[in-house]
Short mmCIF file of C-alpha atoms and ligand atoms in Angstrom, two decimals:
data_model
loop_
_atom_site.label_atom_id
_atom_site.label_comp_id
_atom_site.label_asym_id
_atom_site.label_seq_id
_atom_site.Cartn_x
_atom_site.Cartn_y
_atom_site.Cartn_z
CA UNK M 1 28.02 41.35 97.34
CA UNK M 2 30.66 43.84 98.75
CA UNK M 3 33.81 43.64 97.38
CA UNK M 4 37.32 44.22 98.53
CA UNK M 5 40.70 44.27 97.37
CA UNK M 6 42.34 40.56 97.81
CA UNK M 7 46.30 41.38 97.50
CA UNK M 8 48.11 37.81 97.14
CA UNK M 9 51.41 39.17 96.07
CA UNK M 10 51.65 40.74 92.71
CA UNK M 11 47.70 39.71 91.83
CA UNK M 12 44.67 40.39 93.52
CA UNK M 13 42.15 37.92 93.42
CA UNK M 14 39.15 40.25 93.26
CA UNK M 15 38.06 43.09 91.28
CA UNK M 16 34.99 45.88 91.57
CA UNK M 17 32.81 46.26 88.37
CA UNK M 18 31.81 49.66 89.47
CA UNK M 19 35.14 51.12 90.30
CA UNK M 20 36.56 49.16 86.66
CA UNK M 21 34.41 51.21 84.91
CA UNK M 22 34.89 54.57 87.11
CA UNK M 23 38.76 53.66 85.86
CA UNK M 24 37.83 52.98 82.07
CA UNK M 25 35.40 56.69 82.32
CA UNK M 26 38.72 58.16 84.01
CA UNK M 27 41.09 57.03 80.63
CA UNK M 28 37.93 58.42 78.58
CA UNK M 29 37.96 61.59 80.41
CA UNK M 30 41.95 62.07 79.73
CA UNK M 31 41.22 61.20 76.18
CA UNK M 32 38.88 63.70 75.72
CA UNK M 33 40.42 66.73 77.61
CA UNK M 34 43.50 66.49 74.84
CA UNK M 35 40.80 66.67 71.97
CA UNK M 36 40.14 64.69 68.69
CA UNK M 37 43.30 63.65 66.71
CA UNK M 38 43.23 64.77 63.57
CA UNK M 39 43.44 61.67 60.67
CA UNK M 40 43.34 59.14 63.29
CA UNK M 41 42.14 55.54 62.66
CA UNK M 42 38.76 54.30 61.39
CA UNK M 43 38.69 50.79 62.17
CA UNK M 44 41.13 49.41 64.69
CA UNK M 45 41.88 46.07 66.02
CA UNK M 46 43.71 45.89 70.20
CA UNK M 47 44.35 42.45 70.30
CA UNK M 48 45.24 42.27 74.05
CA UNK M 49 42.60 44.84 74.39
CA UNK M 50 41.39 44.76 78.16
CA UNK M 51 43.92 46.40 80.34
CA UNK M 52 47.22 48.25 80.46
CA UNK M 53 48.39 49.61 77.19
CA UNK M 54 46.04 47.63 74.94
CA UNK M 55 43.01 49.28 76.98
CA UNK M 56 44.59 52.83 76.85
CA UNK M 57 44.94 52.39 73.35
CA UNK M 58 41.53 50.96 72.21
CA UNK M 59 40.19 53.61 74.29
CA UNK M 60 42.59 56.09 72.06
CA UNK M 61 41.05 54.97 69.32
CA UNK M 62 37.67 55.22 70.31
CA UNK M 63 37.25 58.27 72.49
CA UNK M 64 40.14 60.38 70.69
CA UNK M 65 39.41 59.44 67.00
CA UNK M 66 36.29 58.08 67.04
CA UNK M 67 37.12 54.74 65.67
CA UNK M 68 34.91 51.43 65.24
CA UNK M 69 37.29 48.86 67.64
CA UNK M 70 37.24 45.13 67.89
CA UNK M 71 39.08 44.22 71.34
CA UNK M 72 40.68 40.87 71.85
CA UNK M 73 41.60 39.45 75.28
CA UNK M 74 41.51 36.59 77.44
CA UNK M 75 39.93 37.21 81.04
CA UNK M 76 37.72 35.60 83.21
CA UNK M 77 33.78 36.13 83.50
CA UNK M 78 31.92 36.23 86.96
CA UNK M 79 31.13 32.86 88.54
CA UNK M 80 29.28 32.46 91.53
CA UNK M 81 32.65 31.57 93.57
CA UNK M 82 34.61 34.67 92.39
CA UNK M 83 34.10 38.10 90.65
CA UNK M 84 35.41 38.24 86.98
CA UNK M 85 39.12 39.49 86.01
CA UNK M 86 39.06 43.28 85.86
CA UNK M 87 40.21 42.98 81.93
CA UNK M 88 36.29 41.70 81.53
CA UNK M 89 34.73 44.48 83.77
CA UNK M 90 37.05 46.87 81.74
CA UNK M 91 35.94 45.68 78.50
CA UNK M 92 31.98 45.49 79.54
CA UNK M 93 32.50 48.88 80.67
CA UNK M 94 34.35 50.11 77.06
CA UNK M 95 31.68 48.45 75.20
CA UNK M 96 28.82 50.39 77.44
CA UNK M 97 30.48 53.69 76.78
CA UNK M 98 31.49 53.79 73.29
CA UNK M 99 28.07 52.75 72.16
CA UNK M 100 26.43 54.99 74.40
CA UNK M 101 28.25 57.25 71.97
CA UNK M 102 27.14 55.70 69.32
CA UNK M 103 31.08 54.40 68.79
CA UNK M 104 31.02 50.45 67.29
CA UNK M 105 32.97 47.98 69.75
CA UNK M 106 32.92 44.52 70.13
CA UNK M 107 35.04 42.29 72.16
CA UNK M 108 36.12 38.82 71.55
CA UNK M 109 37.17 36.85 74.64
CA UNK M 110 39.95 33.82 73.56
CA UNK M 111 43.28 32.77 73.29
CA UNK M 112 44.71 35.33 70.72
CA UNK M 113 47.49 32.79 69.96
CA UNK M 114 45.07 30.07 68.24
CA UNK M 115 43.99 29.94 64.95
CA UNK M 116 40.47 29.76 66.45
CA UNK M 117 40.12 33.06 67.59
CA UNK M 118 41.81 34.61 64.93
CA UNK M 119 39.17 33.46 62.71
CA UNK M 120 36.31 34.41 64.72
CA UNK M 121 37.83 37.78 64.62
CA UNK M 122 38.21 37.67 60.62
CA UNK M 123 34.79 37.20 60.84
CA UNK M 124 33.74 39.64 62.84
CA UNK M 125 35.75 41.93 60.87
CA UNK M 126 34.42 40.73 57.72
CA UNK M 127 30.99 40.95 58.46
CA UNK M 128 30.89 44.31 60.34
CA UNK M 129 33.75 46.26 59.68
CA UNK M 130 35.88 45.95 56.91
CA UNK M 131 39.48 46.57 56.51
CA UNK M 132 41.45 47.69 59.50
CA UNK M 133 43.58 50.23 59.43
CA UNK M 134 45.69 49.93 62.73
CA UNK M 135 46.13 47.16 64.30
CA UNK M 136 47.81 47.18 67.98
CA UNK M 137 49.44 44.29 69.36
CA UNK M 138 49.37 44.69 73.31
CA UNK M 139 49.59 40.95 74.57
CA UNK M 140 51.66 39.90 77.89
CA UNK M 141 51.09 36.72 78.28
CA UNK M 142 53.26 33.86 80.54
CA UNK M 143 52.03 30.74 78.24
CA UNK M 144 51.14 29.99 74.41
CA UNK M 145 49.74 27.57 73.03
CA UNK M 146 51.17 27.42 69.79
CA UNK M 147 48.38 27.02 67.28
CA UNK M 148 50.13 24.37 64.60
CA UNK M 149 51.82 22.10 66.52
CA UNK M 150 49.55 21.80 69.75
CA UNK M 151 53.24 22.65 72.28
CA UNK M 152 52.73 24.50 75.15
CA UNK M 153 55.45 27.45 75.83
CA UNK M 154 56.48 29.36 79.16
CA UNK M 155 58.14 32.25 79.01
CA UNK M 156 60.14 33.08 82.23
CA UNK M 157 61.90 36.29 83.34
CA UNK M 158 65.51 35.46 83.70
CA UNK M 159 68.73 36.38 83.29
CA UNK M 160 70.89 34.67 80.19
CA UNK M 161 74.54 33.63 81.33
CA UNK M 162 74.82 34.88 84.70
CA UNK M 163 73.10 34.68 88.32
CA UNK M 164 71.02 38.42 89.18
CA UNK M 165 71.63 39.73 92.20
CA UNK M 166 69.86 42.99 93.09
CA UNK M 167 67.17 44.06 95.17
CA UNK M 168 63.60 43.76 94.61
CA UNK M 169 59.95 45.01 97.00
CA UNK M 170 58.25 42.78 98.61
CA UNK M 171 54.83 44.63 97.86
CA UNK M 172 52.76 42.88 100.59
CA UNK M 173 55.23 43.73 103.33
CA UNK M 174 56.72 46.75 102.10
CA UNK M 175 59.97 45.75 102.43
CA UNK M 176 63.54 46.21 100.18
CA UNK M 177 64.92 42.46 99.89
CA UNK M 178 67.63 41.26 98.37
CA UNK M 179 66.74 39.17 94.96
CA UNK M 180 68.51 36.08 93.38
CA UNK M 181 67.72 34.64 89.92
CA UNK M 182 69.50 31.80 88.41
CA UNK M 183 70.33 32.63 84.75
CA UNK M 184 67.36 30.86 82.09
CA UNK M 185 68.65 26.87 81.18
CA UNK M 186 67.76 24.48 78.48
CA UNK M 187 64.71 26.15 76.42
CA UNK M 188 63.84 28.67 78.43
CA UNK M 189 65.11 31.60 76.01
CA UNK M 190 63.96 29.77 72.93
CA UNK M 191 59.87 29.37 75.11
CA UNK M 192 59.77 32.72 75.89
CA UNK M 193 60.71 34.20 72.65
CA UNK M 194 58.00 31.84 71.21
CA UNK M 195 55.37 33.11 73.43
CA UNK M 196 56.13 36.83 73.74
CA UNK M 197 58.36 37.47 70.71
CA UNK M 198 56.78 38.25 66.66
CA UNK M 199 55.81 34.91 65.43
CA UNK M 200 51.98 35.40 66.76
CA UNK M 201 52.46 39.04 65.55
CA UNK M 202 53.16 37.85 62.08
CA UNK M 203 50.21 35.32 62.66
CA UNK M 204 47.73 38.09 63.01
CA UNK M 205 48.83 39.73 60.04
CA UNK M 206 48.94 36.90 57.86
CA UNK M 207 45.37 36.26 58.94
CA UNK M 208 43.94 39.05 58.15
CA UNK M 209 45.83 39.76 55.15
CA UNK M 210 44.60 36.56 53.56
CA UNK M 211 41.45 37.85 54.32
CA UNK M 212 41.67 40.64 52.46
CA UNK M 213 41.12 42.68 55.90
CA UNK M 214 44.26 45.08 55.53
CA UNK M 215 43.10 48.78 54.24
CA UNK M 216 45.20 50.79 52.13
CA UNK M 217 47.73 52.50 54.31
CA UNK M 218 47.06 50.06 57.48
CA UNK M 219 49.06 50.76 60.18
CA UNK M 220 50.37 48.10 63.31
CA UNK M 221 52.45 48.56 66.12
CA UNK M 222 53.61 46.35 69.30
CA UNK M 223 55.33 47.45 72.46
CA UNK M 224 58.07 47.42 74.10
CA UNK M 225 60.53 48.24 76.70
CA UNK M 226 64.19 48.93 77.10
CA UNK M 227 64.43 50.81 80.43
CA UNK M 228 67.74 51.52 82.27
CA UNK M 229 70.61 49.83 83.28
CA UNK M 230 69.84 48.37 86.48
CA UNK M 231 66.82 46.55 84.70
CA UNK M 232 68.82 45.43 81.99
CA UNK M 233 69.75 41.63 83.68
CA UNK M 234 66.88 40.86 84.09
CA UNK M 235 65.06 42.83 81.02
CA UNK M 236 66.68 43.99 77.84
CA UNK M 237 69.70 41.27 78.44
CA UNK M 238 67.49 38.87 79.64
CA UNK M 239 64.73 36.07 78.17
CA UNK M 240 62.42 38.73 77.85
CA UNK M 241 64.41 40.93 75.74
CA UNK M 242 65.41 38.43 73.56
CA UNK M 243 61.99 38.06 72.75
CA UNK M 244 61.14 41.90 72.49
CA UNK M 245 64.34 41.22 70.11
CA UNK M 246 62.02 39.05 67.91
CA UNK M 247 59.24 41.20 68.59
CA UNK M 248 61.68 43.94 66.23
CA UNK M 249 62.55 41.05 63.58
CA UNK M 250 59.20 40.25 63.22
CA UNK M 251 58.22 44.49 63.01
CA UNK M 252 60.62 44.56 59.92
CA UNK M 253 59.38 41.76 58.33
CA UNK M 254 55.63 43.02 58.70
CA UNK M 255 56.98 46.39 57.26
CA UNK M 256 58.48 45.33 54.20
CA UNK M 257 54.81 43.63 53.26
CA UNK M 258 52.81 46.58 54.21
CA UNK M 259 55.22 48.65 52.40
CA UNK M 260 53.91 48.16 48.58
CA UNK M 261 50.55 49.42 50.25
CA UNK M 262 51.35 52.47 51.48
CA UNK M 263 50.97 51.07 55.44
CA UNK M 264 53.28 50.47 57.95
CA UNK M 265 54.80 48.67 60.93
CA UNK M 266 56.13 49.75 64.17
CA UNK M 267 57.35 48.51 67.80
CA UNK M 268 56.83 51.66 70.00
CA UNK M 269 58.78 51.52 73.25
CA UNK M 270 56.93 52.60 76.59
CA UNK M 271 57.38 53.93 79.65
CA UNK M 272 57.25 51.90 82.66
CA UNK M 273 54.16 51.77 83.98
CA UNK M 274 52.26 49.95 86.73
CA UNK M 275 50.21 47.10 85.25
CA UNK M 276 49.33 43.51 85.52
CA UNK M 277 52.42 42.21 83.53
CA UNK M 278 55.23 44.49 85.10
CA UNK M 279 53.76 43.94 88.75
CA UNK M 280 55.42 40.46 88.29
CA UNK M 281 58.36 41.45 87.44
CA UNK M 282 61.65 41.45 90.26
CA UNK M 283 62.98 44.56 90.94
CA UNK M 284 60.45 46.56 88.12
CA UNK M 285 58.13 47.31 91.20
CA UNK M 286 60.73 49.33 92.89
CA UNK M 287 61.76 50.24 90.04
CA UNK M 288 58.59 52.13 88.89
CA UNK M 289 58.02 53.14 92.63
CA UNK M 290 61.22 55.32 92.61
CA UNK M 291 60.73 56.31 88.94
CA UNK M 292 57.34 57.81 89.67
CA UNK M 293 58.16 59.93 92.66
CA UNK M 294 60.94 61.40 90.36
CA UNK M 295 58.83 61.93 87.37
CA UNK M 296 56.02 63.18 89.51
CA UNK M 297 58.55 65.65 91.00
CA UNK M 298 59.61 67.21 87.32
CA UNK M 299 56.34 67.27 86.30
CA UNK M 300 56.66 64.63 83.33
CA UNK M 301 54.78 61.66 84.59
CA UNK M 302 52.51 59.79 82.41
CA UNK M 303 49.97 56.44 82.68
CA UNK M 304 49.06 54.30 79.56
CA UNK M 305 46.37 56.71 78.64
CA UNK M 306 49.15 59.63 78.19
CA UNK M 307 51.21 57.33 76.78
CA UNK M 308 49.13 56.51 74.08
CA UNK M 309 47.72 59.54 73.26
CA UNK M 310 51.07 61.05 72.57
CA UNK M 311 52.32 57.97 70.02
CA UNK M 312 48.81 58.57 68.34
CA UNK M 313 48.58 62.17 68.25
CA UNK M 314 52.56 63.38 67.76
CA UNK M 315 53.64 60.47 65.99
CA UNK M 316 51.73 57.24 64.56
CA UNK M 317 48.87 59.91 62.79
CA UNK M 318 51.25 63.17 62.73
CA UNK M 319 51.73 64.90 59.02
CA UNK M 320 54.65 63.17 58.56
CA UNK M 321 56.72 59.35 59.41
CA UNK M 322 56.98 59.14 63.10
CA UNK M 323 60.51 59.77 64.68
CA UNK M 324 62.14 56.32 65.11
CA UNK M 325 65.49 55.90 67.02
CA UNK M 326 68.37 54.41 65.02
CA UNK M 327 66.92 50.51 65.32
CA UNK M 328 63.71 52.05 63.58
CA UNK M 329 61.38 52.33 67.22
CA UNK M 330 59.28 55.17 68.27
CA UNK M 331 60.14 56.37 71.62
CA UNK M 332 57.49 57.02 74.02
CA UNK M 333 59.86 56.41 77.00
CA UNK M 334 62.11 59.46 76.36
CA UNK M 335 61.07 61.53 79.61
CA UNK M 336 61.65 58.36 81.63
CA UNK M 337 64.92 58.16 80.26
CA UNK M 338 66.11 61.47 79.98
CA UNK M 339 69.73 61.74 81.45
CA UNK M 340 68.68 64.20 84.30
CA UNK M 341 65.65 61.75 85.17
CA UNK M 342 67.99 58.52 85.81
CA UNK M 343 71.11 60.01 86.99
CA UNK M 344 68.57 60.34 90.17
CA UNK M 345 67.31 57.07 89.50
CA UNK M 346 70.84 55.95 89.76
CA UNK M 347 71.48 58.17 93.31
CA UNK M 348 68.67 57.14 94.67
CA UNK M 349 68.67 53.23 94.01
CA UNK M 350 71.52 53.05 96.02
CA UNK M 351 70.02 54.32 98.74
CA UNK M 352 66.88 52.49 99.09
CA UNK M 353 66.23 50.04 102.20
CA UNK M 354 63.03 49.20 103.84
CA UNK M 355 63.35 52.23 106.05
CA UNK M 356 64.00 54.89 103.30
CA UNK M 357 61.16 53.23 100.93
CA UNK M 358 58.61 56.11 102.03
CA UNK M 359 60.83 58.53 101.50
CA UNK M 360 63.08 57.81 98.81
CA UNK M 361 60.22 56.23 96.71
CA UNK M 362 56.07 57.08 95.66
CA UNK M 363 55.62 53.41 96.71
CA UNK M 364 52.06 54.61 98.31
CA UNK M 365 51.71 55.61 94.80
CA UNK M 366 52.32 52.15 93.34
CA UNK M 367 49.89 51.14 95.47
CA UNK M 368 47.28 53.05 94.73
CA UNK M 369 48.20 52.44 90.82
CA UNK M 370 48.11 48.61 91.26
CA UNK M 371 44.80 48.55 93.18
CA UNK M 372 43.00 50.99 90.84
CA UNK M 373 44.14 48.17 88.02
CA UNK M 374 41.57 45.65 89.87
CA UNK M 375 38.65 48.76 90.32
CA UNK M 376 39.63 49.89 94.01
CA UNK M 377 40.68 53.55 95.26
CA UNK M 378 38.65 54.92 92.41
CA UNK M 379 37.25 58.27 93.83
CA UNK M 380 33.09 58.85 93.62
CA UNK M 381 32.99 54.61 93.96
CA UNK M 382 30.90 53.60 96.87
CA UNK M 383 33.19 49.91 98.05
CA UNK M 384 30.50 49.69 101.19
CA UNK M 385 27.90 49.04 98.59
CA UNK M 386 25.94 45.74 97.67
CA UNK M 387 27.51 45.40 93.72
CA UNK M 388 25.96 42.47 91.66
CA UNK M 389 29.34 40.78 90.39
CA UNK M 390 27.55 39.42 87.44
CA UNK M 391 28.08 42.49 84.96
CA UNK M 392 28.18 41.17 82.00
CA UNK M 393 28.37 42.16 78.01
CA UNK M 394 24.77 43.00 76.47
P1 LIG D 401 48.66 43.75 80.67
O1 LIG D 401 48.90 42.56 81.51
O2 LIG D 401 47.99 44.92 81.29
O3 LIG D 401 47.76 43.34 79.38
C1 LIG D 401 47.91 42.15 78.70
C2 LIG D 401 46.74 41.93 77.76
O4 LIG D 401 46.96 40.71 77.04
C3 LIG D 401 45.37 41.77 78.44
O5 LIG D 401 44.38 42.38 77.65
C4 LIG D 401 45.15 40.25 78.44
O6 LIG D 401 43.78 39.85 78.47
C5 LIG D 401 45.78 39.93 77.10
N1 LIG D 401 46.14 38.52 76.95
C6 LIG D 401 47.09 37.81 77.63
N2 LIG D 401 47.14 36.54 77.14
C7 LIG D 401 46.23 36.47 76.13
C8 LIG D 401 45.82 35.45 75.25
N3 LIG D 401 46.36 34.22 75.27
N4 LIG D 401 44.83 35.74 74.36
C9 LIG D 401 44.25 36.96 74.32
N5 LIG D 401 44.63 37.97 75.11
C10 LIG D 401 45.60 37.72 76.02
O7 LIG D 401 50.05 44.10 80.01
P2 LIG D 401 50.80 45.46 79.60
O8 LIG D 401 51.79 45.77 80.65
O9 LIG D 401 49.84 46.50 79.16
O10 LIG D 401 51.65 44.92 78.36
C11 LIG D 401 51.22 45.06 77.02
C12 LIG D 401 52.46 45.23 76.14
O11 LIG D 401 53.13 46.44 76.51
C13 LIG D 401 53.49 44.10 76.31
O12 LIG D 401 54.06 43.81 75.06
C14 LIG D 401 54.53 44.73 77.22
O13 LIG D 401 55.80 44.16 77.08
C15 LIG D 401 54.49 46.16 76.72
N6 LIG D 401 55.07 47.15 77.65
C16 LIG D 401 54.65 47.22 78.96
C17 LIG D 401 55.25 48.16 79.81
C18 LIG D 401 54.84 48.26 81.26
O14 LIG D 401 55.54 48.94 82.03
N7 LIG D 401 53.75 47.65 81.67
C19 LIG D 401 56.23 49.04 79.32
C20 LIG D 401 56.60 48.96 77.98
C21 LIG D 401 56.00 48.01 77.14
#
């Protein structure tokens, strides 16, 4: 089968085994250029494991400390109507690589938020790994499950209190458009802090802590993102921030338990960055678009690989406690918000229309980010070549 991109909006309905794991080699490759990091983790656990910053970071663990990982995600498999979800091809391709290097890695494809799959994993663990000693929470989900009481959850990406009115890309057409939300009503806040703030955070650590599974000195972190001003409506002051808000409660509360052990619990906030999750977010397309061509510019642009590498290597497994800002987070996303970097964000933004996107903005950029998630654009991959979609995990 030959495969091409299928761009509906903010997904695309196809992705390319080959160029998946061309993109997963090309994260390896970074890894290793910056060299092993020194104390690192031995046994780690990426629960949202299979793309974005949960990818970059099992492969962190892996490829730049040599860790055993177990990778948790939810993604589709190949069927004979469509190919899988490039979070499988990713993983498949992980899996191939680190034991090729003789690294341990197992996946576990579920719903992270039920109690089912958290067991499965204690089991795993239990069987062939022992005691963890980071543990990364990475999920972005838009629905949970919630695993005692059987209710289903939507989080939405809303303002609180007041109508948004900005501008926003339409990706597809390349155009600047003006965007209106309607601020979140009725439960919306209170859903989307269940589904993407700490509670299934806490979860995981309870499970694994009554399983004995947490090693001396364990170490877990979540992200999150605070961004600048213009995002703020619809981000930091909005449902999703109240639930990165929980996401902090829940970091405290984690950290007090670890404490007594000698381990300890983080949220690390992160740059913008294209992925899966932020594509479908108003106005964070543009957003990143302009931000990149800017960051590009002064030299200081990072991906999730980057990213992760630095929190690892000059903070989470540094000689010393990482830096935290004054509400206790480690900041990755300090050259995207250095003063110099958004006071042109701020010019610029202005200035943006349909006409000036080129120009003004590394949209082509985005582009090529966004279909490189799904395997496509990946240099040395042949996309005129018969690929068998069925890649699957041995
Ligand atoms: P992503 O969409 O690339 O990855 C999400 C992961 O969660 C995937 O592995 C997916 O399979 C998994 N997942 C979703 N639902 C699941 C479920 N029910 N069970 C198991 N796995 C499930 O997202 P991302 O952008 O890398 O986001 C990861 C974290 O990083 C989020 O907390 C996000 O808020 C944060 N973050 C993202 C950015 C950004 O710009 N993308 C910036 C700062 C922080």
């Amino acid at each position: 089968m030959i495969i091409k991109p299928k761009v509906r909006g903010f997904i695309c309905l196809t992705s390319h085994p080959v160029g998946c794991e061309a993109h997963v080699k090309e994260q390896i490759d970074t890894i290793k250029s910056k060299g092993l990091i020194e104390k690192g983790p031995k046994n780690a656990l990426v629960i949202g494991s299979s793309t974005g910053y949960g990818l970059a970071s099992r492969i962190t663990a892996a490829f730049g400390s040599r860790a055993n990982t177990v990778g948790v995600f939810f993604e589709k498999e190949p069927s004979e109507k469509r190919t899988a979800t490039a979070g499988w091809y990713n993983s498949v391709a992980f899996e191939k690589l680190a034991k090729a290097e003789g690294l341990y890695a197992k996946s576990i494809n579920g719903d992270a938020f039920s109690d089912e799959i958290k067991a499965v994993t204690v089991e795993l663990l239990k069987k062939n790994v022992g005691p963890v000693d980071l543990i990364i929470n990475s999920l972005a989900s838009p629905r949970r499950t919630h695993p005692k009481t059987g209710k289903v959850f939507k989080s939405v990406l809303k303002p609180i209190g007041q109508d948004y009115n900005g501008q926003t890309l339409d990706t597809d057409k390349a155009m600047v458009k003006p965007v209106h939300m309607e601020p979140a009503a009725g439960e919306e806040i209170a859903e989307t802090i269940a589904v993407m703030g700490g509670e299934d955070w806490e979860m995981w650590m309870d499970a694994l802590d009554g399983a004995g599974l947490l090693a001396q000195g364990c170490k877990t972190i979540s992200y999150t993102y605070i961004g600048p001003k213009l995002t703020w409506p619809i981000y930091r002051d909005g449902t999703i921030g109240k639930a990165k808000e929980d996401l902090e409660r829940a970091g405290k509360s984690i950290n007090e338990r670890l404490e007594s052990r000698g381990g300890s619990a983080y949220v690390g906030v992160m740059k913008a960055i294209v992925t899966q999750s932020s594509s479908a977010i108003p106005v964070v397309p543009l957003y990143i678009s302009l931000l990149f061509k800017i960051m590009k510019e002064a030299g200081t642009h990072e991906g999730p690989i980057e990213q992760v590498q630095r929190l690892f290597a000059t903070q989470l497994y540094k000689d010393r406690v990482p830096e935290t800002d004054e509400a206790g987070r480690i900041r990755l996303d300090d050259l995207e918000m250095l003063p110099e970097i958004q006071a042109e964000v701020d010019e610029k933004w202005a200035k943006i229309s349909t006409e000036s996107l080129h120009e003004l903005t590394d949209f082509k950029g985005y582009q090529k980010e966004f279909l490189k998630l799904f395997g496509f654009g990946l240099p040395g991959v042949d996309y005129e070549a018969d690929v068998d979609p069925f890649v699957m995990f041995s």
